[in-house]
Structures are given as C-alpha cells and as structure tokens.
Coordinates of C-alpha atoms and ligand atoms in Angstrom, one line a residue:
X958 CA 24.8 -5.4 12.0
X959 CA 22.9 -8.3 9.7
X960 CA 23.1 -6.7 6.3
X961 CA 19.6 -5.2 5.0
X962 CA 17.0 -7.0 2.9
X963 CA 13.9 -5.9 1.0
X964 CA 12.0 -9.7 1.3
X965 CA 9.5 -8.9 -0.6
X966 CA 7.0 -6.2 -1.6
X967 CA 3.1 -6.5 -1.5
X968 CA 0.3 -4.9 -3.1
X969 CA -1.7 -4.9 -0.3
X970 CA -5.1 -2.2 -0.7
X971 CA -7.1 -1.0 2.1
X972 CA -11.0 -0.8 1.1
X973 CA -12.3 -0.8 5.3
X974 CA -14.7 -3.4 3.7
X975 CA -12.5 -6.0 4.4
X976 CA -12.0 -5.2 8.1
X977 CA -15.7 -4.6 8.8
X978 CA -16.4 -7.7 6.6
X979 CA -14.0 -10.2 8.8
X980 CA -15.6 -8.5 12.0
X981 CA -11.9 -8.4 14.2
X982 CA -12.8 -7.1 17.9
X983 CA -11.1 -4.1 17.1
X984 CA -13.6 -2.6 15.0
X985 CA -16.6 -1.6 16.9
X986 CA -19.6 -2.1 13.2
X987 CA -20.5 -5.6 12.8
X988 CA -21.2 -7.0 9.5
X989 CA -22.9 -10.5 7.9
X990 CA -19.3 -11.0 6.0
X991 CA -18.7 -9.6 2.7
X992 CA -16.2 -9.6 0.1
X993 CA -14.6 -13.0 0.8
X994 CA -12.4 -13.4 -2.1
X995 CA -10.6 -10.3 -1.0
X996 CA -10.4 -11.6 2.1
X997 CA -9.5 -15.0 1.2
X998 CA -6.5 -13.4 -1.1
X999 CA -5.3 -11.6 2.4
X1000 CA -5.4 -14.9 3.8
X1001 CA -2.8 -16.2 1.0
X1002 CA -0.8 -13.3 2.0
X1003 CA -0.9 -13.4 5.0
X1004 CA 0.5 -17.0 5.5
X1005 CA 3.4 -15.9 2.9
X1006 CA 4.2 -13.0 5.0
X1007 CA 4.2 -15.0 8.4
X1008 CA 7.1 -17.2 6.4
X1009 CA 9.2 -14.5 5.5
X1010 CA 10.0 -13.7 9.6
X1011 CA 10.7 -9.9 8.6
X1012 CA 11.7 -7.1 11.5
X1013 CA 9.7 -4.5 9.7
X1014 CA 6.8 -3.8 8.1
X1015 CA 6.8 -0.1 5.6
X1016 CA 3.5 1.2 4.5
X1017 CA 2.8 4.1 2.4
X1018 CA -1.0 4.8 2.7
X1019 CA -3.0 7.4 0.2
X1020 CA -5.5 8.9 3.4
X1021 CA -2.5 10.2 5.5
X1022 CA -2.2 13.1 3.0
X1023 CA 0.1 15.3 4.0
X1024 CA 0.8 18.9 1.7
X1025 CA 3.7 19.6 2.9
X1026 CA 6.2 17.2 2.7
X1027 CA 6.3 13.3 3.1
X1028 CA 5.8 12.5 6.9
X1029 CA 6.5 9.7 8.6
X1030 CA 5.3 8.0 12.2
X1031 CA 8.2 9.1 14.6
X1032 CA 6.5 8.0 18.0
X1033 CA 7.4 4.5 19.4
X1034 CA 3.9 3.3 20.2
X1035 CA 0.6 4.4 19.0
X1036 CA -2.8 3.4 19.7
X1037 CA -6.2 5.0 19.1
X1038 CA -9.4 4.9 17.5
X1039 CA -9.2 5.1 13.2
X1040 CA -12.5 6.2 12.0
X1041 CA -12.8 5.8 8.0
X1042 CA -14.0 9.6 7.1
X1043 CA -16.2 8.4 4.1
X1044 CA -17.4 5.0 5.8
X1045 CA -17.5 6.0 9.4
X1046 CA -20.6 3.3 9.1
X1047 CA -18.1 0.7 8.7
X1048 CA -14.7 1.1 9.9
X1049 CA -14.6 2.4 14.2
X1050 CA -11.4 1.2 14.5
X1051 CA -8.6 0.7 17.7
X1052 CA -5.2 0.2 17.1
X1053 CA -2.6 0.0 19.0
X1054 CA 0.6 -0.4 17.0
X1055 CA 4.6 -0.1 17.5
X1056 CA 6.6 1.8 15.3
X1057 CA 9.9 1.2 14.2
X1058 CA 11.4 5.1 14.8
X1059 CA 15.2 4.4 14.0
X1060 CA 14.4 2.8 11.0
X1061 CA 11.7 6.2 10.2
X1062 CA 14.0 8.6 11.2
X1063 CA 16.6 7.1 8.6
X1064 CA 14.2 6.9 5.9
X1065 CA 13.4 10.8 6.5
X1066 CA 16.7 11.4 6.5
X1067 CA 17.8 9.7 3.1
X1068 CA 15.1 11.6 1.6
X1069 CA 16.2 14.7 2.5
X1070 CA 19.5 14.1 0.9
X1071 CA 17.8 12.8 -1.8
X1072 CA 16.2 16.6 -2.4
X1073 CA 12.7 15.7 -0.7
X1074 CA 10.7 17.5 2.0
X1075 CA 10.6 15.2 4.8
X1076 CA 9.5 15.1 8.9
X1077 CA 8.6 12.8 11.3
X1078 CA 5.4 13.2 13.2
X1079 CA 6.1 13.5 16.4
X1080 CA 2.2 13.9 18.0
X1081 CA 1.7 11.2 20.2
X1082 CA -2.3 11.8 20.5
X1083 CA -1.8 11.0 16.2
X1084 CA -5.0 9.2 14.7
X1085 CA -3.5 7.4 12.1
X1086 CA -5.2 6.9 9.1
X1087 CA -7.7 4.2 8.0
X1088 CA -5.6 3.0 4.9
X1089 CA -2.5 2.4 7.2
X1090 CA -4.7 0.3 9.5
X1091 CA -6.4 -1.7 7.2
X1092 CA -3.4 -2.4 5.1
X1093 CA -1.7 -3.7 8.3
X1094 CA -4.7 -5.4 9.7
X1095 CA -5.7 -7.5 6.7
X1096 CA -1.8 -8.5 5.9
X1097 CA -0.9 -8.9 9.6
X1098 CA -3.7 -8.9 12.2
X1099 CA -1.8 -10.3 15.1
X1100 CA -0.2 -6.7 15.1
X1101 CA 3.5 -7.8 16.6
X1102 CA 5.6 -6.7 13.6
X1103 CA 7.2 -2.8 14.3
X1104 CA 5.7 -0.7 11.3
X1105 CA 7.0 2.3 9.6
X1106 CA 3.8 5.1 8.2
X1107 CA 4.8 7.1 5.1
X1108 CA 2.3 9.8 4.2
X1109 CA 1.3 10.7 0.7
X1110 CA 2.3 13.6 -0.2
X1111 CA 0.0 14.9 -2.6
X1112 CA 2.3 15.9 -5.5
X1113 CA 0.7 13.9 -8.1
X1114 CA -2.5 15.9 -7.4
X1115 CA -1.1 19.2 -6.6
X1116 CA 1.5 19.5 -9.6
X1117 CA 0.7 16.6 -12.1
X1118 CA 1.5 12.6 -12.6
X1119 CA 4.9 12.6 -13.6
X1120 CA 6.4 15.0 -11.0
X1121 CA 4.8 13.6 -8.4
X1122 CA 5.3 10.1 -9.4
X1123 CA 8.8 10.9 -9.6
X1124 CA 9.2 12.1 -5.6
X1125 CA 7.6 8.5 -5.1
X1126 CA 10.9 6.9 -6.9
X1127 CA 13.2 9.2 -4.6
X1128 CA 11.3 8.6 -1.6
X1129 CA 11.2 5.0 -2.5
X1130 CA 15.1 4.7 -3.5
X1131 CA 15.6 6.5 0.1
X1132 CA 14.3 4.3 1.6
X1133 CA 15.8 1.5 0.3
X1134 CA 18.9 3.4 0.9
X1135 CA 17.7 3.9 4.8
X1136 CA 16.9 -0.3 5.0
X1137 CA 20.1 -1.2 3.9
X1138 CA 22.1 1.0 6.6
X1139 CA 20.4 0.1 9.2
X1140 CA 20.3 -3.5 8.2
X1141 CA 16.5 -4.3 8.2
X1142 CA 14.6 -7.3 7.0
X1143 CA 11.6 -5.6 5.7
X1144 CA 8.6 -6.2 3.8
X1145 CA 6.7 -3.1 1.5
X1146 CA 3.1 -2.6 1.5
X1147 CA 1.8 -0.4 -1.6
X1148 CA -1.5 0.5 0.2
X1149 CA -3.2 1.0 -3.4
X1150 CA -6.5 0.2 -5.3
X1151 CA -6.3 -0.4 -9.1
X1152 CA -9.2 1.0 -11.0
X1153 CA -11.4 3.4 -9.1
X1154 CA -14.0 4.1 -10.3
X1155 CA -16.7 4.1 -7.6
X1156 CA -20.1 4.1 -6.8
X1157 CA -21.6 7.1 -5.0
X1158 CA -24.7 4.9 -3.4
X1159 CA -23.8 2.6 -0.9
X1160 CA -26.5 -0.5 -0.7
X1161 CA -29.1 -0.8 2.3
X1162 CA -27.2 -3.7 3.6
X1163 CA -23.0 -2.6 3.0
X1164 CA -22.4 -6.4 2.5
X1165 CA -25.1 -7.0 0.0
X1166 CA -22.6 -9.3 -2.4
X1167 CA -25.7 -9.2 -5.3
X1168 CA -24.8 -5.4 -5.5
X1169 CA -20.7 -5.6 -5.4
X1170 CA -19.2 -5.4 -9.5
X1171 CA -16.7 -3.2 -11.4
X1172 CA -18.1 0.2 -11.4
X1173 CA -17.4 -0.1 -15.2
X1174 CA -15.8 -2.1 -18.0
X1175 CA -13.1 0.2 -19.1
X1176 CA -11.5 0.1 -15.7
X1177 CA -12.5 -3.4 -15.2
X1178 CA -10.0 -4.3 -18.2
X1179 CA -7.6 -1.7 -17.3
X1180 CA -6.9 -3.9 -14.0
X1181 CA -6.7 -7.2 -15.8
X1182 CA -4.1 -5.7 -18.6
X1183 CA -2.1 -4.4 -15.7
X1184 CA -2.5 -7.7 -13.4
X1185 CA -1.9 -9.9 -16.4
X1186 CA 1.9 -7.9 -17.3
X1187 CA 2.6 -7.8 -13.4
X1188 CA 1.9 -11.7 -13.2
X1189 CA 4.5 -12.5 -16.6
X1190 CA 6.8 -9.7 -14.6
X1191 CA 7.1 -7.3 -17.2
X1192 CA 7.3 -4.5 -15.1
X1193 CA 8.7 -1.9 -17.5
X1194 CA 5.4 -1.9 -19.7
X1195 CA 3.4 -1.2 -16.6
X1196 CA 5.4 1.8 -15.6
X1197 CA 5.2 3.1 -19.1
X1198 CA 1.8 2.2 -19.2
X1199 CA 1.1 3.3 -15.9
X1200 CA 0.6 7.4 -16.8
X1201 CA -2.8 6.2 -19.0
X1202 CA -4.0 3.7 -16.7
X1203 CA -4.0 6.0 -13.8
X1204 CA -5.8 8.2 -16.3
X1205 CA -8.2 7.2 -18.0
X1206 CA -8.7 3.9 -14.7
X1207 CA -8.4 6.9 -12.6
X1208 CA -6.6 4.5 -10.8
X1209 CA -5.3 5.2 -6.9
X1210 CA -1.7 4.5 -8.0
X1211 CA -1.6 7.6 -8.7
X1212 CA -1.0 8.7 -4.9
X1213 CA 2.3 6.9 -4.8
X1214 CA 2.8 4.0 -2.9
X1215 CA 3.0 2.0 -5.8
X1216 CA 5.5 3.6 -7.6
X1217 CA 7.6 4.1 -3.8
X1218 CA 7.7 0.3 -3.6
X1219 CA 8.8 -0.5 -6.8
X1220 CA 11.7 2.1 -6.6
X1221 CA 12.9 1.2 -3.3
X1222 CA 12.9 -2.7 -5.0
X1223 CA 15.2 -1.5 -7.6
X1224 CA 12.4 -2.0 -10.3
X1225 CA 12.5 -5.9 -10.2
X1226 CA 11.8 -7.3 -13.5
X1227 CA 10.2 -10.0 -11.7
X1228 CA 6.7 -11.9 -11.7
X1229 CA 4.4 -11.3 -9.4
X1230 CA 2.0 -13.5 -7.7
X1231 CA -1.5 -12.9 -7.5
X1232 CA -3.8 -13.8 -4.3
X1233 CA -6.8 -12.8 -5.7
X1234 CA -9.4 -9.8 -7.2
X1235 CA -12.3 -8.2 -6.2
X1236 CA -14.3 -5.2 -6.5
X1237 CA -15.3 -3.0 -3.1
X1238 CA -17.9 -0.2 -4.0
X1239 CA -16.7 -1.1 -7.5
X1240 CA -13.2 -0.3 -7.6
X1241 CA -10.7 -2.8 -8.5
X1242 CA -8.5 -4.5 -5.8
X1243 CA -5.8 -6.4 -6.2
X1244 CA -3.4 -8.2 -3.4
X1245 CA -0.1 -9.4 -4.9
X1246 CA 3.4 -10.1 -3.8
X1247 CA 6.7 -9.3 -5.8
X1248 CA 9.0 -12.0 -3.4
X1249 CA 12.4 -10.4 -3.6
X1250 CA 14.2 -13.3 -1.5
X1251 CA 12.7 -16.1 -3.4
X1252 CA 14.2 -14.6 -6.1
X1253 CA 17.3 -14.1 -5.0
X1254 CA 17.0 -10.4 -4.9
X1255 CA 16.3 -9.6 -1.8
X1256 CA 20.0 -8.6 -0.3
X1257 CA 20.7 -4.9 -0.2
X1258 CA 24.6 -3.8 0.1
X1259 CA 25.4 -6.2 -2.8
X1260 CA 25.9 -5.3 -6.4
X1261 CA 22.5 -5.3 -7.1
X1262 CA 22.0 -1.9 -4.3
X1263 CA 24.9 -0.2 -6.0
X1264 CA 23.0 -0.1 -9.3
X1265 CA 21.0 3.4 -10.2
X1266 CA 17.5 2.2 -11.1
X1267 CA 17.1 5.9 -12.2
X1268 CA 15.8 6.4 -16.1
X1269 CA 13.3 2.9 -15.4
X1270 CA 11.2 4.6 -13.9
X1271 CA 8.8 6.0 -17.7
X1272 CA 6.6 8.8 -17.1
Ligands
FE2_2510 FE1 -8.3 4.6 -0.8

C-alpha cells in the first residue's frame, strides 16, 4: 500500500454565486457573469490542484448540518439535483459525483475511537448539500476525483466555540489518522467563508457588480488581519485569534471545516498562498492553499504523523 499523504489543504468557500456566475451546464439559472475575481482565484486553484494528481478529494461543508453526530457520504455514487435553500434563484444544481466509501468509512471509524459521534449516510436518494457542490465544482469541475462529504456537526452552535471547535481538531486528527492507513493521496477543502456579515436584500439583477462590497468595515479588516498572518504562515496567532474573529467577524469558521483541516495537517506552521478575495452578498471570501508537499510535509507515517498536534490548537 503507497504510504498516505495530505498534498495540500485549501480554503476553498462555496457562495452558489460563483457557480451561477460561471454558468456550468449543470446548473439550470443563467447569469450575465459575476464575481470574477473569485472566480479567477478558483481558476489559480484549480490549475494547482490538477498538478498535485491526488486520489481523493475531503470536504467538510457548513449546510450538511447534521445534530447528531458527524456524518459522512457512505454511498459509492451519488447524483441529484442541489438546490441552494436561501438562493434557490441561483443555484438548481445536478451532480453526479463518486465517493470514496473505504476511505469514509475509515475516517468514521477513527473518530469514533477518537471519542466522536460518527455515521455514514447510507441513503442513496441523499441530496447533498449546496456547499459540498460548489466547493467541488469551483476547485474541480471536471468531477473525476472520488470525494469524501463530512457534515457539520453543529457543536460550535449548540454548546459554544471552543467545545465545538475542539470536536473539529479530533475529527480532523481522525482523519488524518484514517488517510494515512489507508494510504491516500488527498487534498482538504475547508468549505468556509471569512467574515459574514451579510446583506438581507439581494439586488434586482444578482450579478449587479456596482452593488457587491464588504457588508462592513470591521469584518472587512478582520479578513485582511487574518489573510495577512495566514500568507507570512503564522498559523498559531490565527488559532488564538480565531475565537474573536469568529466573534465579533461572525465569521463561518466557526462551523468547523477550518479548524478540521488544519488539525488533520498537523497545524503546519506554514505560509499560505492566496488566489484571491472577494465579497458575495458582502461576506468575505477567501481561496488559499497551505501546499503540504511543496513543503515537504506532506508524507503521513513519518515522524512528523507520530507527533500529537494536541495543546496547538488555542481556544
Ligand atoms: Fe455558507
């Protein structure tokens, strides 16, 4: 068996915008374009992705909320239509995906003996949600790389910030645990918006550009502290910092993913590349990649997977 690998780890957000923006076939609303630099960033990472060759792709999406437990997609193909519940204007969606069940099944697994709630979803009528899809269609659109689904588990909201963020940093060493035995190459996707604060008006015209800005200025330079410390790698002020930001940014890192992929990646203390920024109903999105193999960091098994990244992980 080839020895596991975490290649890299994206932050890779999933406004629908961008889908019904780039007007794929698979999404029935049509759209005069719209948020380009987004969509120009996805491009970026999209190329970088298609050179790392990975077996896998591992999402963790905030709109499969799950209360019980974290789920994950146990069904070996799925395919559907994902209909965005809040923008059902913009995002009619048909998928048709592959799922990579072995590699689920140990994930669930290692997060049982880690202390979680886990289960694999088993319903193979199973709408998956629109983050999952828009995350995967924006970083990969041809659709031919086996995915694994993580739900949210709503912890963070149910309890409070830094018991649920702390599930995310088992769930997340888990899985790392669960690449490595079964001797994956995979890629992360944190499907996660910075800021988000949003507007509660959509414009006449969704893709009217002249109306698209940050919602407001406090969250606006929230994102560009945090971007600015994730692009000079130091990734141990943003997860002490990260308890205020999601505060008072009200940022969606607070439903996990973030946190998940960053665990499972051992906390790198490593600088991340940034594709590009831009707001969608005026939240702030950023896409970024942490490239684990470039920096020689990628290979689980080694030294590097026998060290506890438990006690980095602040608030
Ligand atoms: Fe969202």
């Amino acid at each position: 068996m080839a020895q596991g690998e975490i290649i890299a780890g994206f932050l890779a957000p999933h406004p629908p915008h961008l889908v019904y923006g780039e007007n794929p076939p698979q999404n029935e609303p049509k759209s005069q374009g719209g948020w380009e630099q987004l969509r120009w960033a996805y491009e970026r990472a999209r190329a970088a992705l298609d050179a790392m060759k990975p077996d896998v792709l591992l999402v963790h999406s905030p709109h499969w909320i799950t209360s019980v437990g974290h789920h994950f997609l146990g069904v070996r193909q799925l395919s559907g239509r994902s209909v965005d519940p809040i923008f059902p204007n913009l995002f009619r969606y048909d998928f048709s995906l592959e799922v990579d069940v072995e590699l689920a099944e140990a994930c669930a697994e290692a997060g049982r003996r880690a202390g979680l709630v886990t289960k694999m979803m088993r319903n193979p009528n199973f709408r998956v949600d629109y983050g999952t899809i828009t995350t995967l269609h924006m970083i990969r659109p041809q659709w031919d790389i086996p995915v694994v689904g993580i739900s949210a588990n709503n912890t963070p909201y149910y309890l409070n910030t830094k018991e649920g963020l702390a599930e995310m940093d088992l769930l997340g060493r888990a899985t790392r645990e669960a690449i490595a035995k079964t001797g994956r190459r995979a890629v992360l996707l944190a499907s996660n918006t910075l800021s988000h604060w949003h507007f509660h008006e959509e414009p006449a015209i969704p893709e009217d550009m002249s109306k698209e800005h940050p919602q407001n200025m406090a969250g606006y330079q929230w994102d560009m502290r945090m971007i600015e410390l994730m692009r000079k790698g130091r990734m141990r002020e943003v997860f002490k910092l990260l308890p205020q930001f999601i505060e008072e940014a009200f940022a969606e890192i607070k439903s996990g993913a973030f946190t998940w992929m960053h665990a499972a990646m051992a906390y790198p203390e490593l600088a991340a590349e940034l594709f590009g920024y831009g707001t969608v109903i005026g939240t702030g999105n950023a896409v970024m990649l942490w490239d684990l193999r470039a920096a020689g960091q990628s290979l689980l098994g080694g030294p590097a997977a026998q060290s506890d990244p438990r006690g980095r992980l602040v608030g």
